[in-house]
Short mmCIF file of C-alpha atoms in Angstrom, two decimals:
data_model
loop_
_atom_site.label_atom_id
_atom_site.label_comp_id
_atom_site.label_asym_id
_atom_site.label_seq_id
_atom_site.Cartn_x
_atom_site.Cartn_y
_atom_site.Cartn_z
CA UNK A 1 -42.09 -51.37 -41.11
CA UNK A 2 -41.70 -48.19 -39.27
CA UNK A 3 -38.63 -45.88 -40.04
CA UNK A 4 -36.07 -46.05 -37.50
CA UNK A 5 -34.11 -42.66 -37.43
CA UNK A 6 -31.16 -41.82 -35.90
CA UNK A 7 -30.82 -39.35 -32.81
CA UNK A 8 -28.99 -35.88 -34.77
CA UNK A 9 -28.78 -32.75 -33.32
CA UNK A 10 -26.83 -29.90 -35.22
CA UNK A 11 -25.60 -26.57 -33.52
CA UNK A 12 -24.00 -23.26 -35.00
CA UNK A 13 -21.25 -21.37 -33.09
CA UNK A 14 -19.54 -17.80 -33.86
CA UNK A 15 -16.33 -19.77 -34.38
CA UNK A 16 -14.09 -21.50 -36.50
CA UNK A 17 -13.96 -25.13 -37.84
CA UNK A 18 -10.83 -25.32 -35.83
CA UNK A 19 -11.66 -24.47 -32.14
CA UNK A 20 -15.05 -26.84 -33.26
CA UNK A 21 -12.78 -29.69 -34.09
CA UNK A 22 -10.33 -29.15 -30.52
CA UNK A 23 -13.58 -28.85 -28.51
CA UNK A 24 -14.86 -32.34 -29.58
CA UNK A 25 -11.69 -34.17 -29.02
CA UNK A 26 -11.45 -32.45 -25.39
CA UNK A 27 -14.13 -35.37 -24.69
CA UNK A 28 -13.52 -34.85 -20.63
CA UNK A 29 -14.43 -30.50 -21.27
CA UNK A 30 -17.64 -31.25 -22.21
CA UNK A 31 -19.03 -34.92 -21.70
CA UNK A 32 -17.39 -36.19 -18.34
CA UNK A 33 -14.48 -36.10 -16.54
CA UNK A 34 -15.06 -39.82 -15.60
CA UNK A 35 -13.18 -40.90 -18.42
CA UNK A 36 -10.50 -43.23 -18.97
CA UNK A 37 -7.72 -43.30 -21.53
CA UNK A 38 -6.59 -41.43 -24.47
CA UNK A 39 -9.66 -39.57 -26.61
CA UNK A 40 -7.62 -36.91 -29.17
CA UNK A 41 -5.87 -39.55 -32.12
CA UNK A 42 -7.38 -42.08 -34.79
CA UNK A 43 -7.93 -45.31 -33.03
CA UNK A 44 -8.00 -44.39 -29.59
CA UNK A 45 -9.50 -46.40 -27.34
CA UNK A 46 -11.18 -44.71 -23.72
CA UNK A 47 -14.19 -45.43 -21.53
CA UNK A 48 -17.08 -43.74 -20.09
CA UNK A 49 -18.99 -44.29 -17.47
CA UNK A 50 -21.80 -43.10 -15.11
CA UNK A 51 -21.54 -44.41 -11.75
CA UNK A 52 -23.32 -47.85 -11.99
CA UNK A 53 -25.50 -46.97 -14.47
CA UNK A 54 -24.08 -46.43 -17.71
CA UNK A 55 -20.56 -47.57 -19.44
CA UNK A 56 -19.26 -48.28 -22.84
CA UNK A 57 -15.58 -48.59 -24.74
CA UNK A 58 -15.50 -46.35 -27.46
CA UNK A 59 -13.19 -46.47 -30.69
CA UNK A 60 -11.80 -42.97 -32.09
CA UNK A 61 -12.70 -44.61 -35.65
CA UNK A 62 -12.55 -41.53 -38.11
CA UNK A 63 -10.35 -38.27 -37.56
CA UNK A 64 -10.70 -35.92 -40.02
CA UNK A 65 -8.51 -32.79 -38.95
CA UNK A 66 -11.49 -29.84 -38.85
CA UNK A 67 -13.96 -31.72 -41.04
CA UNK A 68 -15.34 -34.62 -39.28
CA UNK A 69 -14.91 -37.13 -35.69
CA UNK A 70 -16.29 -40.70 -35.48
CA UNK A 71 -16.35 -42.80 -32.43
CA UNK A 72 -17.31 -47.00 -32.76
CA UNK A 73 -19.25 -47.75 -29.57
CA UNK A 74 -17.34 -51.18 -29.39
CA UNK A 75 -18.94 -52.49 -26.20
CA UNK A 76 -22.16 -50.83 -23.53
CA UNK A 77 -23.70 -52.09 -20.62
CA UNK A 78 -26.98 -49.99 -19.49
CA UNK A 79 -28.64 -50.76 -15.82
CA UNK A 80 -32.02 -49.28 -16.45
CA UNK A 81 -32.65 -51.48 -20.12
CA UNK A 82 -33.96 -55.11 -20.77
CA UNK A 83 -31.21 -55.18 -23.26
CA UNK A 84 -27.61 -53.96 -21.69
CA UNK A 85 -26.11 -53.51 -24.82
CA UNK A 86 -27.80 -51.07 -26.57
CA UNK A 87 -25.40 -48.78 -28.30
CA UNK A 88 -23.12 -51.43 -29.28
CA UNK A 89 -21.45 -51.01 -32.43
CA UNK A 90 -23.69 -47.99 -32.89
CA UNK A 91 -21.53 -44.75 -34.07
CA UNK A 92 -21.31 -41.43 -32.58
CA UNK A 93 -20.33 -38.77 -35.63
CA UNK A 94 -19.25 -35.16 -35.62
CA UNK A 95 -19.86 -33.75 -39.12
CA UNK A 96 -17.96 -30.02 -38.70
CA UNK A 97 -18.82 -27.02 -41.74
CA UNK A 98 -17.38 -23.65 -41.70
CA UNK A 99 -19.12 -20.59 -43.36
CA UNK A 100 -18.36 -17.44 -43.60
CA UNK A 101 -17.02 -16.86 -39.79
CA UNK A 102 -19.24 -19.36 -38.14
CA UNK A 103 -19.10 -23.34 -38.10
CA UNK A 104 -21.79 -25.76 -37.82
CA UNK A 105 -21.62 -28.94 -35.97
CA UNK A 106 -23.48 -31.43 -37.30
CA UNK A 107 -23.88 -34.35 -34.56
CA UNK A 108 -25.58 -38.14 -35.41
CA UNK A 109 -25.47 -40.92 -33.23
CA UNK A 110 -26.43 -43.80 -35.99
CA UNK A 111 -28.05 -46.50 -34.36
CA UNK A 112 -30.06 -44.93 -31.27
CA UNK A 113 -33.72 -44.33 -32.60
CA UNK A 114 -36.70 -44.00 -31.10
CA UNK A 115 -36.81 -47.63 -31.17
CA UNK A 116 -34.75 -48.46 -28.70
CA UNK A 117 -35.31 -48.59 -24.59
CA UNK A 118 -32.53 -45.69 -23.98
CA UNK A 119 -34.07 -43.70 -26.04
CA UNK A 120 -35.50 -40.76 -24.50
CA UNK A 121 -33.05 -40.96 -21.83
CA UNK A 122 -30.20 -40.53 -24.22
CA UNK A 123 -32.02 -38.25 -26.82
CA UNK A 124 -32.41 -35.94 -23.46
CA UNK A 125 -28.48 -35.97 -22.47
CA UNK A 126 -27.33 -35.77 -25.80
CA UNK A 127 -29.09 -32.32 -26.34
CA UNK A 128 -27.58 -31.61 -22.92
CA UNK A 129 -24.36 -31.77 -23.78
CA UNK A 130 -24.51 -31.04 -27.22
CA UNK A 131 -26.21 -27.46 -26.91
CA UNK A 132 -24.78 -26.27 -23.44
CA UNK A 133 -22.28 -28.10 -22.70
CA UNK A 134 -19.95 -28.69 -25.84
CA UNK A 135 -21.48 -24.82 -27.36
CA UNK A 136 -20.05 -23.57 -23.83
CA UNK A 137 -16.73 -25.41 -24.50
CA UNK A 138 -16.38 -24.33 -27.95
CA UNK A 139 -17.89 -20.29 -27.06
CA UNK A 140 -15.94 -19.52 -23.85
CA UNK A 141 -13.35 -22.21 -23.43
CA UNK A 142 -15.00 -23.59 -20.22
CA UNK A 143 -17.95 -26.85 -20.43
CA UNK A 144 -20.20 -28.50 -18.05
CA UNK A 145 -18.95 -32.00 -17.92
CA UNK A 146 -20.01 -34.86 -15.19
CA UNK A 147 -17.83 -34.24 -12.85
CA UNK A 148 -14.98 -36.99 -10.98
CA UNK A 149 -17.03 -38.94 -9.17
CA UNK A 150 -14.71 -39.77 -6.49
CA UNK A 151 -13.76 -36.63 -5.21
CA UNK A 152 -17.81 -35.89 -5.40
CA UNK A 153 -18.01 -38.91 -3.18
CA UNK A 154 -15.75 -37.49 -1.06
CA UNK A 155 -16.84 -34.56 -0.64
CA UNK A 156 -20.17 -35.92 0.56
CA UNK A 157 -19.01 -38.48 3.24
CA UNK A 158 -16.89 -35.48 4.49
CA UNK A 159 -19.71 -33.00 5.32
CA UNK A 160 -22.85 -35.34 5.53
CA UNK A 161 -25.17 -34.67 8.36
CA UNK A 162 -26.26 -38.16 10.50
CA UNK A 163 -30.42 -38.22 10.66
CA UNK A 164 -31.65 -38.21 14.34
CA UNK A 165 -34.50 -41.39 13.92
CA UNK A 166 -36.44 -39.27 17.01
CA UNK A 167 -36.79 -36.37 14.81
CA UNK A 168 -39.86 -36.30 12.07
CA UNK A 169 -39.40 -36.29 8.11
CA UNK A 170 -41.40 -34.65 4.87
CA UNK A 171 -41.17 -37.31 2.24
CA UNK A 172 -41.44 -36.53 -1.64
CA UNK A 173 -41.16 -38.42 -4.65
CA UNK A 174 -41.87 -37.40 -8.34
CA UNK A 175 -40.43 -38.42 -11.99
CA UNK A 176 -39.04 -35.10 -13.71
CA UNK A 177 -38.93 -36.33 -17.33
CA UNK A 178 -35.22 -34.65 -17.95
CA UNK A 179 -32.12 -36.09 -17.35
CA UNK A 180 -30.47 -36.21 -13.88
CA UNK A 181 -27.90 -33.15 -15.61
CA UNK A 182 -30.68 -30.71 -15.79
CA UNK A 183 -32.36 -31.35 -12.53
CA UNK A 184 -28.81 -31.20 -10.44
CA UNK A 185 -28.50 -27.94 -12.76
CA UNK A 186 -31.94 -26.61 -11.36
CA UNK A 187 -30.87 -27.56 -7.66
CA UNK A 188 -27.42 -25.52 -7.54
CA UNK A 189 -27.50 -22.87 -9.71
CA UNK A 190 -29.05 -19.28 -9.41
CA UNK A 191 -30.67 -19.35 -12.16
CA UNK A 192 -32.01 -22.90 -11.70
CA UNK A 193 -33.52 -21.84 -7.79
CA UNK A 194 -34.66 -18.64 -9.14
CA UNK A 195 -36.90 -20.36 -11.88
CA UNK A 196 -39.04 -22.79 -9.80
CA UNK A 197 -38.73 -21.60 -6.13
CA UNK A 198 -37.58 -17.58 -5.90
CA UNK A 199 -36.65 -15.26 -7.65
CA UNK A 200 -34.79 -13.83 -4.90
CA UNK A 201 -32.43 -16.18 -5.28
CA UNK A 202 -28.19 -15.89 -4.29
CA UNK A 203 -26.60 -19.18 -4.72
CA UNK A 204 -23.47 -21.04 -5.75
CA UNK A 205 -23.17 -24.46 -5.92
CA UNK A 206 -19.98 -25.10 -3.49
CA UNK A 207 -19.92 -26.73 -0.19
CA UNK A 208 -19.71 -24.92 2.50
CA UNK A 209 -21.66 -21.99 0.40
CA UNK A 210 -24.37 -19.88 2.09
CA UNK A 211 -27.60 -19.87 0.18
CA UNK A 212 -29.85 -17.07 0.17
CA UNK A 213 -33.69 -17.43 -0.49
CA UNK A 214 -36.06 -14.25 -0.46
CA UNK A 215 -39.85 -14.70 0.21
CA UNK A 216 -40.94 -11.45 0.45
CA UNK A 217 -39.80 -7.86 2.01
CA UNK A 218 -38.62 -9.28 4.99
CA UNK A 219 -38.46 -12.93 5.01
CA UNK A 220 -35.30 -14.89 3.65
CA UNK A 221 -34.30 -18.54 4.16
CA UNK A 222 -30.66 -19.39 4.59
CA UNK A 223 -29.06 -22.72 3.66
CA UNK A 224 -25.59 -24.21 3.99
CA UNK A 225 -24.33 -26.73 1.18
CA UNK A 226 -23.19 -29.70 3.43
CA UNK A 227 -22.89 -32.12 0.96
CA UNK A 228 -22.69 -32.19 -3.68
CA UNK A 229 -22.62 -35.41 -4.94
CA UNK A 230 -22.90 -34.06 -8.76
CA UNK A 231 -26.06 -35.74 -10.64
CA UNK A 232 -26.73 -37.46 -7.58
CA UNK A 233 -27.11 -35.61 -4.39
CA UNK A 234 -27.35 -32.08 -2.96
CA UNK A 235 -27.87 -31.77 0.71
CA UNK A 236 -28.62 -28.51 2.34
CA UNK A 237 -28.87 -27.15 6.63
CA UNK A 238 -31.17 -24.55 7.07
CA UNK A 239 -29.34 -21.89 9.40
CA UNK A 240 -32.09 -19.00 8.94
CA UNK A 241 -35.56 -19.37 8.87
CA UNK A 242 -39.12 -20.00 10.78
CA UNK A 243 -37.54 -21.49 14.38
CA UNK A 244 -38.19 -25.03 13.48
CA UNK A 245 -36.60 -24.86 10.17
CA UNK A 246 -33.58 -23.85 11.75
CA UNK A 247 -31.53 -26.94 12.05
CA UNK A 248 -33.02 -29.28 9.12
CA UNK A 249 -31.43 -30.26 6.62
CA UNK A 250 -32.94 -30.78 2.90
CA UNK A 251 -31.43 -33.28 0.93
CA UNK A 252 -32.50 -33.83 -3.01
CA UNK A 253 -31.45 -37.70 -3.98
CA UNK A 254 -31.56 -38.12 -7.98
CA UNK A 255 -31.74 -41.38 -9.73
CA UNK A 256 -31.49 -41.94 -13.46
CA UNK A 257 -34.53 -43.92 -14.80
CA UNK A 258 -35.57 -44.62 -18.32
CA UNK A 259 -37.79 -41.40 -19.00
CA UNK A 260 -35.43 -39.03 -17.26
CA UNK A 261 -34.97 -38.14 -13.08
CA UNK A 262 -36.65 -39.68 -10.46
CA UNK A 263 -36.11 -37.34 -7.68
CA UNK A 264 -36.41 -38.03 -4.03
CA UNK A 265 -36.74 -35.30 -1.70
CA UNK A 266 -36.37 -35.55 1.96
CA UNK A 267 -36.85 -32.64 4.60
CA UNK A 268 -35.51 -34.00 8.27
CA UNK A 269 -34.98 -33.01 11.50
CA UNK A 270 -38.34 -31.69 12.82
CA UNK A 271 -39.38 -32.10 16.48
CA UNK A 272 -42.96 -32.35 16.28
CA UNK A 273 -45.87 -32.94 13.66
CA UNK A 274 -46.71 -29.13 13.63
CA UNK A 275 -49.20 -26.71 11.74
CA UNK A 276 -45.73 -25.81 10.43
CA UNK A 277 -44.92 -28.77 9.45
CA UNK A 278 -48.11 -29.99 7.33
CA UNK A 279 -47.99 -26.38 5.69
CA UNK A 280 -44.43 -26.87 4.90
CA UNK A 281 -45.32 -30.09 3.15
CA UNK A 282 -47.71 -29.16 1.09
CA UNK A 283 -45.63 -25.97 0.15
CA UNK A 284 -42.90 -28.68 -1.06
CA UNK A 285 -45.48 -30.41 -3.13
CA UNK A 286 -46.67 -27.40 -4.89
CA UNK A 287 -42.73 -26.53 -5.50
CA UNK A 288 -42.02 -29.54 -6.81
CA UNK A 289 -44.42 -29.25 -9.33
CA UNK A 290 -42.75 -26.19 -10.34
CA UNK A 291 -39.75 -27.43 -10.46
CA UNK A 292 -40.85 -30.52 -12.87
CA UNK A 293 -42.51 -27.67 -15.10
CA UNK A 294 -39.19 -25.80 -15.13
CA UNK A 295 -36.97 -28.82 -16.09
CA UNK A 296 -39.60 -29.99 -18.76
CA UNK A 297 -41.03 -26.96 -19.82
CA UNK A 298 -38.32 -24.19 -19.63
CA UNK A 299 -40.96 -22.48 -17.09
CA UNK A 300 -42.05 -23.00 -13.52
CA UNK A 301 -44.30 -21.17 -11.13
CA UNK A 302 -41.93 -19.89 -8.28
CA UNK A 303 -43.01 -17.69 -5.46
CA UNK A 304 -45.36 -15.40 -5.39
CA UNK A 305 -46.33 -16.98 -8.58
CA UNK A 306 -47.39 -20.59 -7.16
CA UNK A 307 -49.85 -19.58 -5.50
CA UNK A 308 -51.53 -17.08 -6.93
CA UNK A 309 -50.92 -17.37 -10.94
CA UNK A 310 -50.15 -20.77 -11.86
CA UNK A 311 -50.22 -21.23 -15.65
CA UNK A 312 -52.61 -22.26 -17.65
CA UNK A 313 -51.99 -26.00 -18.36
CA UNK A 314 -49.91 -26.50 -15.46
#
C-alpha cells in the first residue's frame, strides 16, 4: 500500500520559545477572526469556520507551556468533498524548539495526506498561514487572519454598485491553483497589483481607497474600492481612464474549489461593443494569465512585460 504522510510544515523565527508559544494560542491573530469560543487553555473547545464552505469543532487537547500545542479536530463538515468529514478526529500539533536565540516551530496536521480530497486545498492554506501569517504574528506582533465576515458583508452591501442590464459586460473565468487567501492577497495589495498587472502600482486595500495604476509616462488608471468582501469579493469604479472606462466598475468574485481559486472576473458598464472594448478583453485575458503565474509561480508577466517578454514556459 502506498504511504500516507501527514501534511508538516516547520518554520524558524528570530524569537523565543515564548512569544512562539503566545502566537499559536492567539488562534484569531493568525488563522481567522471567525472564530468562536475560548482557544488559549487545555481542553478548550472553539469553532472555525469559512463562510459555507468549511467548519469544524476543535479540542485544545495538549498544552505544553513553550514546548508543544495539540488541537483534536472533534467534528468537520467540508462543501467542496464527497466525504464532509474529512479531518475528523485528525490532530493539528505545534511541536515548539528553542536554540540559541531563535525557535523553531515544528507544525503536523496527522491525518491529512495526500490521500485525502482536501488535500491540496488544505496543504495550500496551511503554508499560508503557517509561513506568513503566524511568522508575521510571531515577528512583528501583527498576522493576516480571515477577517469577520459580517462586517465584510457589510461593508459590501453598503457600497455595492447596481449593474445597468442595458450596459455591455467582459466575462472571465479561470482556476488559479492557490487558495482564495493568496489570490484576494494579489487583488488588494501593492505588491500583489504590482506583480501581475503594473509595476506602477499605489494601492491599499480599504474602501473608499483611490487606486493608482501607471501604464506608461503618461497614462494612469484610477480605481475606487466600492466594495471588500475578504476572500470573496473586491469590486472596483474606474474614475480615470480611456473615456469609456470611466464609469465601470471591475469586480473579482473568488470561490474556493478543491485545487485552489476559481476566480470570476467581470468588467461592466460599457455602452457599446467597441474596438475598445474587444482590445480591453483580450488585454484582461492576457492579465489573467499573469496573474495565475504570479499566485502559482511567485512570478507574473505585468506590463510592459506581457506583451513583449513573456517567460519562457509561461
Amino acid at each position: 500500500m502506498m504511504k500516507k504522510d501527514d501534511f508538516k510544515i516547520s518554520i524558524t523565527v528570530e524569537a523565543g520559545a515564548q512569544r512562539v508559544f503566545e502566537a499559536i494560542n492567539n488562534v484569531r491573530g493568525w488563522w481567522s477572526q471567525n472564530i468562536e469560543g475560548p482557544t488559549a487553555a487545555l481542553h478548550d473547545e472553539f469553532i472555525y469556520h469559512y463562510q459555507d464552505v468549511h467548519r469544524c469543532r476543535i479540542q485544545i487537547e495538549t498544552m505544553e507551556t513553550d514546548r508543544k500545542v495539540v488541537w483534536r479536530v472533534l467534528e468537520n463538515y467540508f462543501k467542496f468533498t464527497q466525504d464532509e468529514r474529512e479531518w475528523t478526529n485528525s490532530s493539528i500539533i505545534f511541536d515548539i524548539v528553542e536554540d540559541a536565540g531563535t525557535t523553531t516551530l515544528h507544525f503536523t496536521h496527522r491525518g491529512l495526506n495526500s490521500q485525502m480530497e482536501c488535500y491540496q486545498v488544505c496543504h495550500d492554506a496551511w503554508t499560508y498561514y503557517i509561513m506568513d501569517s503566524l511568522r508575521q504574528l510571531i515577528l512583528t506582533g501583527l498576522g493576516q487572519p480571515t477577517p469577520k465576515e459580517e462586517i465584510a458583508l457589510g461593508a459590501m452591501e453598503e457600497n455595492r454598485i447596481p449593474h445597468d442590464p442595458g450596459t455591455k459586460s467582459i466575462y472571465h473565468r479561470l482556476l488559479i491553483e492557490t487558495p482564495v487567501e493568496t489570490v484576494y492577497k494579489a487583488l488588494t495589495m501593492a505588491e500583489g497589483l504590482a506583480g501581475w498587472w503594473t509595476p506602477d502600482t499605489r494601492a491599499k486595500p480599504e474602501i473608499g481607497a483611490i487606486l493608482r495604476f501607471g501604464f506608461g509616462p503618461s497614462y494612469f488608471k484610477n480605481m475606487e474600492v466600492i466594495s471588500l468582501k475578504p476572500y470573496s469579493r473586491v469590486e472596483w469604479r474606474c474614475v480615470k481612464a480611456f473615456e469609456e472606462w470611466i464609469g465601470t466598475t471591475l469586480t473579482f468574485e473568488l470561490e474556493p474549489q478543491q485545487k485552489g481559486c476559481m476566480l470570476l472576473f467581470h468588467h461592466d458598464g460599457w455602452a457599446n461593443y467597441s474596438a475598445e472594448f474587444a482590445s480591453c478583453s483580450f488585454d484582461w485575458a492576457l492579465f489573467f494569465r499573469s496573474l495565475k503565474f504570479f499566485c502559482e509561480k511567485g512570478k507574473g508577466f505585468p506590463y510592459p512585460n506581457l506583451m513583449y517578454k513573456i517567460p519562457e514556459g509561461a
